[in-house]
PDB file of C-alpha atoms and ligand atoms in Angstrom:
ATOM      1  CA  MET A   1     -14.239  19.368  15.054  1.00 57.00           C
ATOM      2  CA  MET A   2     -12.374  16.613  11.995  1.00 62.00           C
ATOM      3  CA  ASN A   3     -11.767  19.623   9.877  1.00 72.00           C
ATOM      4  CA  ASP A   4      -9.122  21.094  12.428  1.00 88.00           C
ATOM      5  CA  ILE A   5      -7.717  17.332  12.409  1.00 95.00           C
ATOM      6  CA  LYS A   6      -6.401  18.040   8.977  1.00 96.00           C
ATOM      7  CA  GLN A   7      -5.461  21.380   9.396  1.00 96.00           C
ATOM      8  CA  GLU A   8      -3.284  19.835  12.419  1.00 97.00           C
ATOM      9  CA  ILE A   9      -1.791  16.880  10.582  1.00 98.00           C
ATOM     10  CA  ILE A  10      -1.121  19.246   7.335  1.00 98.00           C
ATOM     11  CA  ALA A  11       0.774  20.989   9.857  1.00 97.00           C
ATOM     12  CA  ALA A  12       2.871  19.021  11.631  1.00 97.00           C
ATOM     13  CA  GLY A  13       4.146  17.207   8.770  1.00 97.00           C
ATOM     14  CA  LEU A  14       2.805  14.531   6.932  1.00 98.00           C
ATOM     15  CA  PRO A  15       4.297  11.365   6.076  1.00 98.00           C
ATOM     16  CA  GLU A  16       5.463  10.783   2.427  1.00 98.00           C
ATOM     17  CA  HIS A  17       4.224   7.305   2.230  1.00 99.00           C
ATOM     18  CA  VAL A  18       1.435   5.539   3.600  1.00 99.00           C
ATOM     19  CA  ALA A  19       0.317   2.098   3.365  1.00 99.00           C
ATOM     20  CA  ILE A  20      -2.285   0.342   4.311  1.00 99.00           C
ATOM     21  CA  ILE A  21      -3.242  -3.861   4.771  1.00 99.00           C
ATOM     22  CA  MET A  22      -6.950  -3.658   3.657  1.00 99.00           C
ATOM     23  CA  ASP A  23      -8.500  -6.700   5.403  1.00 99.00           C
ATOM     24  CA  GLY A  24     -11.828  -7.552   7.223  1.00 98.00           C
ATOM     25  CA  ASN A  25     -14.271  -7.653   4.046  1.00 99.00           C
ATOM     26  CA  GLY A  26     -15.160 -10.936   4.304  1.00 98.00           C
ATOM     27  CA  ARG A  27     -15.941 -10.679   8.555  1.00 98.00           C
ATOM     28  CA  TRP A  28     -17.457  -7.421   8.053  1.00 99.00           C
ATOM     29  CA  ALA A  29     -19.869  -9.024   5.751  1.00 98.00           C
ATOM     30  CA  ARG A  30     -20.453 -12.477   7.701  1.00 98.00           C
ATOM     31  CA  GLN A  31     -21.035 -10.338  11.159  1.00 98.00           C
ATOM     32  CA  ARG A  32     -24.505  -9.174   9.107  1.00 98.00           C
ATOM     33  CA  GLY A  33     -24.798 -12.863   7.486  1.00 98.00           C
ATOM     34  CA  LEU A  34     -23.893 -11.875   4.149  1.00 98.00           C
ATOM     35  CA  GLU A  35     -21.676 -13.489   1.556  1.00 98.00           C
ATOM     36  CA  ARG A  36     -18.303 -11.940   1.580  1.00 98.00           C
ATOM     37  CA  ILE A  37     -18.254 -10.904  -1.591  1.00 98.00           C
ATOM     38  CA  TYR A  38     -20.515  -8.035  -0.355  1.00 98.00           C
ATOM     39  CA  GLY A  39     -17.553  -6.970   1.959  1.00 98.00           C
ATOM     40  CA  HIS A  40     -15.372  -6.716  -0.934  1.00 98.00           C
ATOM     41  CA  LYS A  41     -18.058  -4.733  -2.325  1.00 98.00           C
ATOM     42  CA  GLN A  42     -18.377  -2.098   0.725  1.00 98.00           C
ATOM     43  CA  GLY A  43     -14.387  -2.823   0.692  1.00 98.00           C
ATOM     44  CA  VAL A  44     -14.301  -0.422  -3.142  1.00 98.00           C
ATOM     45  CA  ASP A  45     -16.490   2.031  -1.208  1.00 98.00           C
ATOM     46  CA  THR A  46     -13.724   2.703   1.443  1.00 98.00           C
ATOM     47  CA  VAL A  47     -11.110   2.780  -1.095  1.00 98.00           C
ATOM     48  CA  LYS A  48     -12.666   5.530  -2.851  1.00 98.00           C
ATOM     49  CA  LYS A  49     -13.222   7.330   0.197  1.00 98.00           C
ATOM     50  CA  VAL A  50      -9.310   6.633   1.791  1.00 98.00           C
ATOM     51  CA  VAL A  51      -7.571   7.953  -1.982  1.00 98.00           C
ATOM     52  CA  GLU A  52      -9.860  10.974  -1.561  1.00 98.00           C
ATOM     53  CA  ALA A  53      -8.537  11.440   2.237  1.00 98.00           C
ATOM     54  CA  ALA A  54      -4.980  11.734   0.679  1.00 98.00           C
ATOM     55  CA  ARG A  55      -6.036  13.788  -2.061  1.00 98.00           C
ATOM     56  CA  ASP A  56      -7.073  16.093   0.594  1.00 97.00           C
ATOM     57  CA  ILE A  57      -4.481  16.463   2.655  1.00 98.00           C
ATOM     58  CA  GLY A  58      -2.256  16.093  -0.606  1.00 98.00           C
ATOM     59  CA  LEU A  59      -0.227  13.027   0.643  1.00 98.00           C
ATOM     60  CA  LYS A  60       2.428  11.668  -2.083  1.00 98.00           C
ATOM     61  CA  TYR A  61       2.509   7.953  -1.806  1.00 99.00           C
ATOM     62  CA  LEU A  62      -0.192   5.427  -0.818  1.00 99.00           C
ATOM     63  CA  THR A  63      -0.183   1.748  -1.563  1.00 99.00           C
ATOM     64  CA  LEU A  64      -3.168  -0.706  -0.610  1.00 99.00           C
ATOM     65  CA  TYR A  65      -2.240  -3.930  -0.676  1.00 99.00           C
ATOM     66  CA  THR A  66      -5.570  -5.185  -3.050  1.00 98.00           C
ATOM     67  CA  PHE A  67      -5.076  -8.680  -3.261  1.00 98.00           C
ATOM     68  CA  SER A  68      -1.785 -10.905  -1.935  1.00 98.00           C
ATOM     69  CA  ILE A  69      -0.238 -13.853  -3.653  1.00 98.00           C
ATOM     70  CA  GLU A  70      -1.372 -16.197  -1.260  1.00 98.00           C
ATOM     71  CA  ASN A  71      -4.874 -14.860  -2.364  1.00 98.00           C
ATOM     72  CA  TRP A  72      -5.088 -16.684  -5.237  1.00 98.00           C
ATOM     73  CA  ASN A  73      -5.409 -19.743  -3.099  1.00 98.00           C
ATOM     74  CA  ARG A  74      -9.021 -18.685  -1.800  1.00 98.00           C
ATOM     75  CA  PRO A  75     -12.012 -20.329  -3.720  1.00 98.00           C
ATOM     76  CA  ARG A  76     -12.300 -19.750  -7.422  1.00 98.00           C
ATOM     77  CA  THR A  77     -15.849 -18.109  -6.391  1.00 98.00           C
ATOM     78  CA  GLU A  78     -13.770 -15.403  -4.489  1.00 98.00           C
ATOM     79  CA  VAL A  79     -11.352 -14.866  -6.895  1.00 98.00           C
ATOM     80  CA  ASP A  80     -13.038 -14.461  -9.567  1.00 98.00           C
ATOM     81  CA  ALA A  81     -15.409 -12.162  -7.962  1.00 98.00           C
ATOM     82  CA  LEU A  82     -12.775  -9.893  -6.808  1.00 98.00           C
ATOM     83  CA  MET A  83     -11.074 -10.036 -10.085  1.00 98.00           C
ATOM     84  CA  GLY A  84     -14.456  -9.119 -11.381  1.00 98.00           C
ATOM     85  CA  LEU A  85     -14.919  -5.871  -8.828  1.00 98.00           C
ATOM     86  CA  MET A  86     -11.592  -5.170  -9.962  1.00 98.00           C
ATOM     87  CA  ALA A  87     -12.352  -4.412 -13.463  1.00 98.00           C
ATOM     88  CA  GLU A  88     -15.520  -3.072 -12.714  1.00 98.00           C
ATOM     89  CA  ALA A  89     -14.414  -0.610 -10.589  1.00 98.00           C
ATOM     90  CA  ILE A  90     -11.299   0.339 -12.553  1.00 98.00           C
ATOM     91  CA  VAL A  91     -13.425   1.450 -15.631  1.00 97.00           C
ATOM     92  CA  ARG A  92     -16.187   3.172 -13.741  1.00 98.00           C
ATOM     93  CA  GLU A  93     -13.652   5.403 -11.585  1.00 98.00           C
ATOM     94  CA  THR A  94     -11.111   5.836 -13.940  1.00 98.00           C
ATOM     95  CA  PRO A  95     -12.804   9.990 -15.006  1.00 98.00           C
ATOM     96  CA  GLU A  96     -12.916  10.366 -11.128  1.00 98.00           C
ATOM     97  CA  LEU A  97      -9.144   9.231 -10.472  1.00 98.00           C
ATOM     98  CA  MET A  98      -8.436  11.816 -13.266  1.00 98.00           C
ATOM     99  CA  ARG A  99      -9.959  14.419 -11.826  1.00 98.00           C
ATOM    100  CA  GLN A 100      -8.334  13.898  -8.992  1.00 98.00           C
ATOM    101  CA  GLY A 101      -4.828  13.733 -10.453  1.00 98.00           C
ATOM    102  CA  VAL A 102      -4.133  10.600  -9.189  1.00 98.00           C
ATOM    103  CA  ARG A 103      -1.511   8.536 -10.770  1.00 98.00           C
ATOM    104  CA  ILE A 104      -1.491   5.095 -10.553  1.00 98.00           C
ATOM    105  CA  LYS A 105       1.064   2.602 -10.348  1.00 98.00           C
ATOM    106  CA  VAL A 106       0.782  -1.606  -9.293  1.00 98.00           C
ATOM    107  CA  ILE A 107       3.340  -3.723  -7.786  1.00 98.00           C
ATOM    108  CA  GLY A 108       2.932  -7.465  -7.866  1.00 98.00           C
ATOM    109  CA  HIS A 109       3.277 -10.859 -10.086  1.00 98.00           C
ATOM    110  CA  THR A 110       0.713  -9.070 -12.266  1.00 97.00           C
ATOM    111  CA  THR A 111       0.979 -11.544 -15.548  1.00 98.00           C
ATOM    112  CA  ASP A 112      -0.828 -14.312 -13.165  1.00 98.00           C
ATOM    113  CA  LEU A 113      -3.999 -11.895 -13.371  1.00 98.00           C
ATOM    114  CA  PRO A 114      -6.550 -12.575 -15.871  1.00 98.00           C
ATOM    115  CA  ALA A 115      -5.579 -10.445 -19.902  1.00 98.00           C
ATOM    116  CA  GLY A 116      -8.923  -9.117 -19.804  1.00 98.00           C
ATOM    117  CA  VAL A 117      -7.919  -7.521 -16.238  1.00 98.00           C
ATOM    118  CA  TRP A 118      -4.583  -6.652 -16.747  1.00 98.00           C
ATOM    119  CA  GLN A 119      -5.373  -4.588 -19.895  1.00 98.00           C
ATOM    120  CA  LYS A 120      -8.064  -2.690 -18.074  1.00 98.00           C
ATOM    121  CA  ILE A 121      -4.893  -1.638 -15.616  1.00 98.00           C
ATOM    122  CA  SER A 122      -2.594  -0.894 -18.053  1.00 98.00           C
ATOM    123  CA  LYS A 123      -4.798   1.470 -19.721  1.00 98.00           C
ATOM    124  CA  LEU A 124      -5.237   2.894 -16.603  1.00 98.00           C
ATOM    125  CA  ILE A 125      -1.642   2.886 -15.631  1.00 98.00           C
ATOM    126  CA  GLU A 126      -0.995   4.544 -18.807  1.00 98.00           C
ATOM    127  CA  GLU A 127      -4.284   7.182 -18.925  1.00 98.00           C
ATOM    128  CA  THR A 128      -2.664   8.484 -15.310  1.00 98.00           C
ATOM    129  CA  ALA A 129       0.948   8.361 -15.731  1.00 98.00           C
ATOM    130  CA  ALA A 130       1.404  12.379 -16.105  1.00 98.00           C
ATOM    131  CA  ASN A 131      -0.824  12.877 -13.217  1.00 98.00           C
ATOM    132  CA  THR A 132       0.961  14.801 -10.511  1.00 98.00           C
ATOM    133  CA  GLY A 133      -1.581  14.620  -7.732  1.00 98.00           C
ATOM    134  CA  VAL A 134      -1.561  11.377  -5.606  1.00 98.00           C
ATOM    135  CA  THR A 135       0.655   8.425  -6.166  1.00 99.00           C
ATOM    136  CA  LEU A 136      -1.463   5.265  -5.815  1.00 98.00           C
ATOM    137  CA  ILE A 137       0.156   2.131  -5.880  1.00 99.00           C
ATOM    138  CA  LEU A 138      -1.785  -1.349  -5.781  1.00 98.00           C
ATOM    139  CA  ALA A 139      -0.286  -4.185  -4.461  1.00 98.00           C
ATOM    140  CA  LEU A 140      -1.700  -6.658  -6.821  1.00 98.00           C
ATOM    141  CA  SER A 141      -0.729 -10.571  -6.516  1.00 98.00           C
ATOM    142  CA  TYR A 142       2.017  -8.937  -4.741  1.00 99.00           C
ATOM    143  CA  GLY A 143       3.961 -11.084  -1.977  1.00 98.00           C
ATOM    144  CA  ALA A 144       6.998  -9.430  -0.826  1.00 99.00           C
ATOM    145  CA  ARG A 145       9.040 -12.922  -0.588  1.00 98.00           C
ATOM    146  CA  TRP A 146       8.360 -13.287  -4.251  1.00 98.00           C
ATOM    147  CA  GLU A 147       9.459  -9.395  -5.144  1.00 98.00           C
ATOM    148  CA  ILE A 148      12.936 -10.170  -3.002  1.00 98.00           C
ATOM    149  CA  LEU A 149      13.656 -13.534  -4.825  1.00 98.00           C
ATOM    150  CA  ARG A 150      12.698 -11.817  -7.955  1.00 98.00           C
ATOM    151  CA  ALA A 151      15.646  -8.830  -7.664  1.00 98.00           C
ATOM    152  CA  ALA A 152      17.789 -11.522  -6.261  1.00 98.00           C
ATOM    153  CA  ARG A 153      17.330 -12.984 -10.098  1.00 98.00           C
ATOM    154  CA  LEU A 154      17.567  -9.739 -11.923  1.00 98.00           C
ATOM    155  CA  VAL A 155      21.016  -9.464  -9.753  1.00 98.00           C
ATOM    156  CA  ALA A 156      22.220 -12.944 -10.944  1.00 97.00           C
ATOM    157  CA  GLU A 157      21.151 -13.053 -14.071  1.00 98.00           C
ATOM    158  CA  GLU A 158      23.139  -8.642 -15.008  1.00 97.00           C
ATOM    159  CA  TYR A 159      25.881  -9.788 -13.002  1.00 97.00           C
ATOM    160  CA  LYS A 160      26.087 -12.796 -15.722  1.00 97.00           C
ATOM    161  CA  ALA A 161      25.775 -10.845 -18.462  1.00 97.00           C
ATOM    162  CA  GLY A 162      28.926  -8.131 -17.280  1.00 96.00           C
ATOM    163  CA  LYS A 163      26.196  -5.566 -16.440  1.00 95.00           C
ATOM    164  CA  LEU A 164      27.180  -5.514 -12.581  1.00 93.00           C
ATOM    165  CA  GLU A 165      30.659  -5.666 -12.907  1.00 91.00           C
ATOM    166  CA  ASN A 166      31.839  -5.798  -8.841  1.00 93.00           C
ATOM    167  CA  LEU A 167      29.152  -7.365  -6.481  1.00 94.00           C
ATOM    168  CA  GLU A 168      30.745  -5.615  -3.480  1.00 95.00           C
ATOM    169  CA  HIS A 169      28.881  -2.132  -5.155  1.00 94.00           C
ATOM    170  CA  LEU A 170      25.501  -3.731  -4.516  1.00 96.00           C
ATOM    171  CA  ASP A 171      24.562  -2.033  -1.548  1.00 97.00           C
ATOM    172  CA  GLU A 172      20.857  -0.918  -0.289  1.00 97.00           C
ATOM    173  CA  LEU A 173      20.564   2.015  -2.361  1.00 97.00           C
ATOM    174  CA  CYS A 174      21.208  -0.439  -5.344  1.00 97.00           C
ATOM    175  CA  PHE A 175      19.073  -3.249  -4.742  1.00 98.00           C
ATOM    176  CA  ASN A 176      15.879  -0.992  -4.314  1.00 98.00           C
ATOM    177  CA  ARG A 177      16.558  -0.725  -7.990  1.00 98.00           C
ATOM    178  CA  TYR A 178      14.972  -4.173  -8.567  1.00 98.00           C
ATOM    179  CA  LEU A 179      12.405  -4.482  -6.300  1.00 98.00           C
ATOM    180  CA  THR A 180       9.080  -3.586  -7.603  1.00 98.00           C
ATOM    181  CA  THR A 181       8.948  -0.465  -5.678  1.00 98.00           C
ATOM    182  CA  ALA A 182      11.631   1.268  -7.468  1.00 98.00           C
ATOM    183  CA  GLY A 183      11.504   4.934  -7.147  1.00 98.00           C
ATOM    184  CA  ILE A 184       8.917   5.214  -3.865  1.00 98.00           C
ATOM    185  CA  PRO A 185      10.428   6.449  -1.025  1.00 98.00           C
ATOM    186  CA  ASP A 186       9.765   3.639   1.620  1.00 98.00           C
ATOM    187  CA  PRO A 187       6.835   3.701   3.285  1.00 99.00           C
ATOM    188  CA  ASP A 188       6.881   5.671   6.687  1.00 98.00           C
ATOM    189  CA  LEU A 189       3.490   4.359   8.049  1.00 99.00           C
ATOM    190  CA  LEU A 190       2.045   1.220   7.546  1.00 99.00           C
ATOM    191  CA  VAL A 191      -1.878   0.778   8.651  1.00 99.00           C
ATOM    192  CA  ARG A 192      -3.596  -2.092   9.182  1.00 99.00           C
ATOM    193  CA  THR A 193      -7.557  -2.593   9.604  1.00 99.00           C
ATOM    194  CA  SER A 194      -9.820  -5.852  11.180  1.00 98.00           C
ATOM    195  CA  GLY A 195      -7.524  -5.798  14.066  1.00 98.00           C
ATOM    196  CA  GLU A 196      -4.717  -8.159  12.813  1.00 98.00           C
ATOM    197  CA  CYS A 197      -1.139  -7.790  13.601  1.00 98.00           C
ATOM    198  CA  ARG A 198       1.240  -9.450  10.994  1.00 98.00           C
ATOM    199  CA  LEU A 199       2.495  -8.210   7.524  1.00 98.00           C
ATOM    200  CA  SER A 200       1.150 -11.302   5.532  1.00 99.00           C
ATOM    201  CA  ASN A 201       3.893 -11.709   3.521  1.00 99.00           C
ATOM    202  CA  PHE A 202       3.737  -7.426   2.378  1.00 99.00           C
ATOM    203  CA  LEU A 203       6.579  -4.988   1.686  1.00 99.00           C
ATOM    204  CA  LEU A 204       9.265  -6.977   3.961  1.00 98.00           C
ATOM    205  CA  TRP A 205      12.129  -5.351   2.897  1.00 98.00           C
ATOM    206  CA  GLN A 206      10.527  -1.485   2.890  1.00 98.00           C
ATOM    207  CA  CYS A 207       9.141  -2.130   6.106  1.00 98.00           C
ATOM    208  CA  ALA A 208      12.295  -2.191   7.973  1.00 98.00           C
ATOM    209  CA  TYR A 209      12.101   1.131   9.696  1.00 98.00           C
ATOM    210  CA  THR A 210       7.863   1.681   9.095  1.00 98.00           C
ATOM    211  CA  GLU A 211       6.171   2.669  11.736  1.00 98.00           C
ATOM    212  CA  PHE A 212       3.090   0.106  12.434  1.00 98.00           C
ATOM    213  CA  TYR A 213      -1.019   1.348  13.694  1.00 99.00           C
ATOM    214  CA  PHE A 214      -3.363  -1.193  13.775  1.00 98.00           C
ATOM    215  CA  ILE A 215      -6.786  -0.517  14.272  1.00 98.00           C
ATOM    216  CA  ASP A 216      -9.810  -2.860  15.467  1.00 98.00           C
ATOM    217  CA  LYS A 217     -12.216  -2.206  12.850  1.00 98.00           C
ATOM    218  CA  PHE A 218     -13.063  -3.826   9.322  1.00 99.00           C
ATOM    219  CA  TRP A 219     -12.145  -1.945   6.402  1.00 99.00           C
ATOM    220  CA  PRO A 220     -15.288  -1.258   4.729  1.00 99.00           C
ATOM    221  CA  ASP A 221     -15.765   0.714   8.352  1.00 99.00           C
ATOM    222  CA  PHE A 222     -12.799   2.747   7.963  1.00 99.00           C
ATOM    223  CA  GLU A 223     -13.196   6.038   7.836  1.00 98.00           C
ATOM    224  CA  LYS A 224     -11.480   9.031   6.197  1.00 98.00           C
ATOM    225  CA  ASP A 225     -11.128  10.074  10.027  1.00 98.00           C
ATOM    226  CA  ASP A 226      -9.111   7.204  10.849  1.00 98.00           C
ATOM    227  CA  LEU A 227      -6.696   7.529   8.352  1.00 98.00           C
ATOM    228  CA  TYR A 228      -6.081  11.106   9.791  1.00 98.00           C
ATOM    229  CA  LEU A 229      -6.040   9.708  13.305  1.00 98.00           C
ATOM    230  CA  ALA A 230      -3.131   7.217  12.070  1.00 98.00           C
ATOM    231  CA  ILE A 231      -1.307  10.118  11.087  1.00 98.00           C
ATOM    232  CA  ARG A 232      -2.047  12.121  13.785  1.00 98.00           C
ATOM    233  CA  ASN A 233      -0.394   9.360  15.943  1.00 98.00           C
ATOM    234  CA  PHE A 234       1.988   9.027  13.710  1.00 98.00           C
ATOM    235  CA  GLN A 235       3.081  12.071  14.045  1.00 98.00           C
ATOM    236  CA  ASN A 236       3.726  11.646  17.858  1.00 98.00           C
ATOM    237  CA  ARG A 237       6.044   9.150  17.439  1.00 98.00           C
ATOM    238  CA  GLU A 238       9.624   8.879  17.770  1.00 97.00           C
ATOM    239  CA  ARG A 239      11.675   7.307  14.593  1.00 97.00           C
ATOM    240  CA  ARG A 240      15.244   6.794  15.955  1.00 98.00           C
ATOM    241  CA  PHE A 241      16.815   4.559  13.331  1.00 97.00           C
ATOM    242  CA  GLY A 242      18.904   2.854  15.804  1.00 97.00           C
ATOM    243  CA  MET A 243      19.759   5.793  17.606  1.00 97.00           C
ATOM    244  CA  THR A 244      19.076   6.941  21.004  1.00 98.00           C
ATOM    245  CA  GLY A 245      16.624   9.577  21.121  1.00 97.00           C
ATOM    246  CA  GLU A 246      18.960  12.373  22.779  1.00 97.00           C
ATOM    247  CA  GLN A 247      20.849  11.690  19.855  1.00 97.00           C
ATOM    248  CA  VAL A 248      18.240  11.960  17.084  1.00 96.00           C
ATOM    249  CA  ARG A 249      16.369  15.124  19.339  1.00 95.00           C
ATOM    250  CA  THR A 250      19.811  17.109  19.070  1.00 92.00           C
ATOM    251  CA  GLU A 251      19.666  16.290  15.058  1.00 81.00           C
ATOM    252  CA  GLN A 252      16.313  17.584  14.815  1.00 78.00           C
ATOM    253  CA  ASN A 253      17.831  20.993  16.495  1.00 74.00           C
ATOM    254  CA  PHE A 254      20.364  21.469  13.995  1.00 69.00           C
ATOM    255  CA  LEU A 255      17.628  20.816  11.349  1.00 60.00           C
TER     256      LEU A 255
HETATM  257  C1  IPE B   1      -9.531  -7.957   2.474  1.00 80.65           C
HETATM  258  O1  IPE B   1     -10.274  -8.646   3.635  1.00 80.65           O
HETATM  259  C2  IPE B   1      -9.521  -8.522   1.157  1.00 80.65           C
HETATM  260  C3  IPE B   1      -8.175  -9.334   0.354  1.00 80.65           C
HETATM  261  C4  IPE B   1      -7.715 -10.164   1.219  1.00 80.65           C
HETATM  262  C5  IPE B   1      -8.820  -9.262  -0.437  1.00 80.65           C
HETATM  263  P1  IPE B   1     -10.164 -10.083   4.148  1.00 80.65           P
HETATM  264  O2  IPE B   1     -11.065 -10.812   2.314  1.00 80.65           O
HETATM  265  O3  IPE B   1      -9.116 -11.227   3.402  1.00 80.65           O
HETATM  266  O4  IPE B   1     -11.697 -10.369   5.008  1.00 80.65           O
HETATM  267  P2  IPE B   1     -11.051 -11.318   6.166  1.00 80.65           P
HETATM  268  O5  IPE B   1     -10.030 -11.322   6.631  1.00 80.65           O
HETATM  269  O6  IPE B   1     -11.628 -12.589   5.512  1.00 80.65           O
HETATM  270  O7  IPE B   1     -12.875 -10.868   6.811  1.00 80.65           O
HETATM  271  C1  IPE B   2      -3.226  -9.668   3.785  1.00 80.65           C
HETATM  272  O1  IPE B   2      -4.393  -9.909   4.273  1.00 80.65           O
HETATM  273  C2  IPE B   2      -4.009  -9.352   2.047  1.00 80.65           C
HETATM  274  C3  IPE B   2      -4.715  -8.098   1.607  1.00 80.65           C
HETATM  275  C4  IPE B   2      -5.093  -7.328   2.450  1.00 80.65           C
HETATM  276  C5  IPE B   2      -4.786  -7.862   0.002  1.00 80.65           C
HETATM  277  P1  IPE B   2      -5.093 -11.766   4.331  1.00 80.65           P
HETATM  278  O2  IPE B   2      -6.849 -11.873   5.157  1.00 80.65           O
HETATM  279  O3  IPE B   2      -4.634 -12.258   3.074  1.00 80.65           O
HETATM  280  O4  IPE B   2      -4.089 -12.007   5.438  1.00 80.65           O
HETATM  281  P2  IPE B   2      -3.793 -13.206   6.265  1.00 80.65           P
HETATM  282  O5  IPE B   2      -4.722 -14.474   5.639  1.00 80.65           O
HETATM  283  O6  IPE B   2      -5.054 -13.110   7.112  1.00 80.65           O
HETATM  284  O7  IPE B   2      -2.455 -13.311   6.973  1.00 80.65           O
HETATM  285 MG1   MG B   3      -7.871 -10.841   6.125  1.00 80.65          MG
END
């Protein structure tokens, strides 16, 4: 039955970019009387499954909220364990990512990452740069307010240096170029697991017209089919971008 859903969503026209807030690893583990880190370990397996699922349908962009700027405030032992898990997973999964043609990008305040982790990540980015399959964007040490502030600073610097002559020319399209997501289309669909219904400082600018989908499952329990169901749900929505439903439907008729 679920093979059908894959074909069905491909036929209906896929979103170009899906972003996921992978939440609930800690609670998944605690529910089983385990340390939170076991939830994170299990969460890595889900990441593998979801990347494969994205590949299987030919999704162009998949962004995963992997570690937020605020997550640095967690207990040192958990932060260290997470960094260790990431470094391990990168090394272990590089051949498979290459095989699947996945191209890795990273957005976030990466200078805060431990040097060893960043070294492995930059190597992975370099190695996968020419791949043409799914672009997998890892949000690492990412915070949307940090990103927007950074963009504002970059604009100010360019203005001061005379590279930006007229501030009137700074429109939304132009501002996009100063964000960490420059060149990446805005997410069409944002999925958050664990039942929480908040953005937690994720892609505030880019999600202006994104469709949200909240699922009441912890990240380690998330399945390929959950991604497909989220996409099907998205396909049944009407995105109006401020217009009336009638306008949108007439426009579609002209396409
Ligand atoms: C998501 O799971 C992973 C990260 C934020 C790194 P959590 O660790 O937030 O798990 P809960 O939300 O506490 O259950
Ligand atoms: C958001 O989850 C960050 C990631 C999934 C990486 P959190 O668990 O940190 O978010 P809050 O604290 O519940 O808002
Ligand atoms: Mg959480």
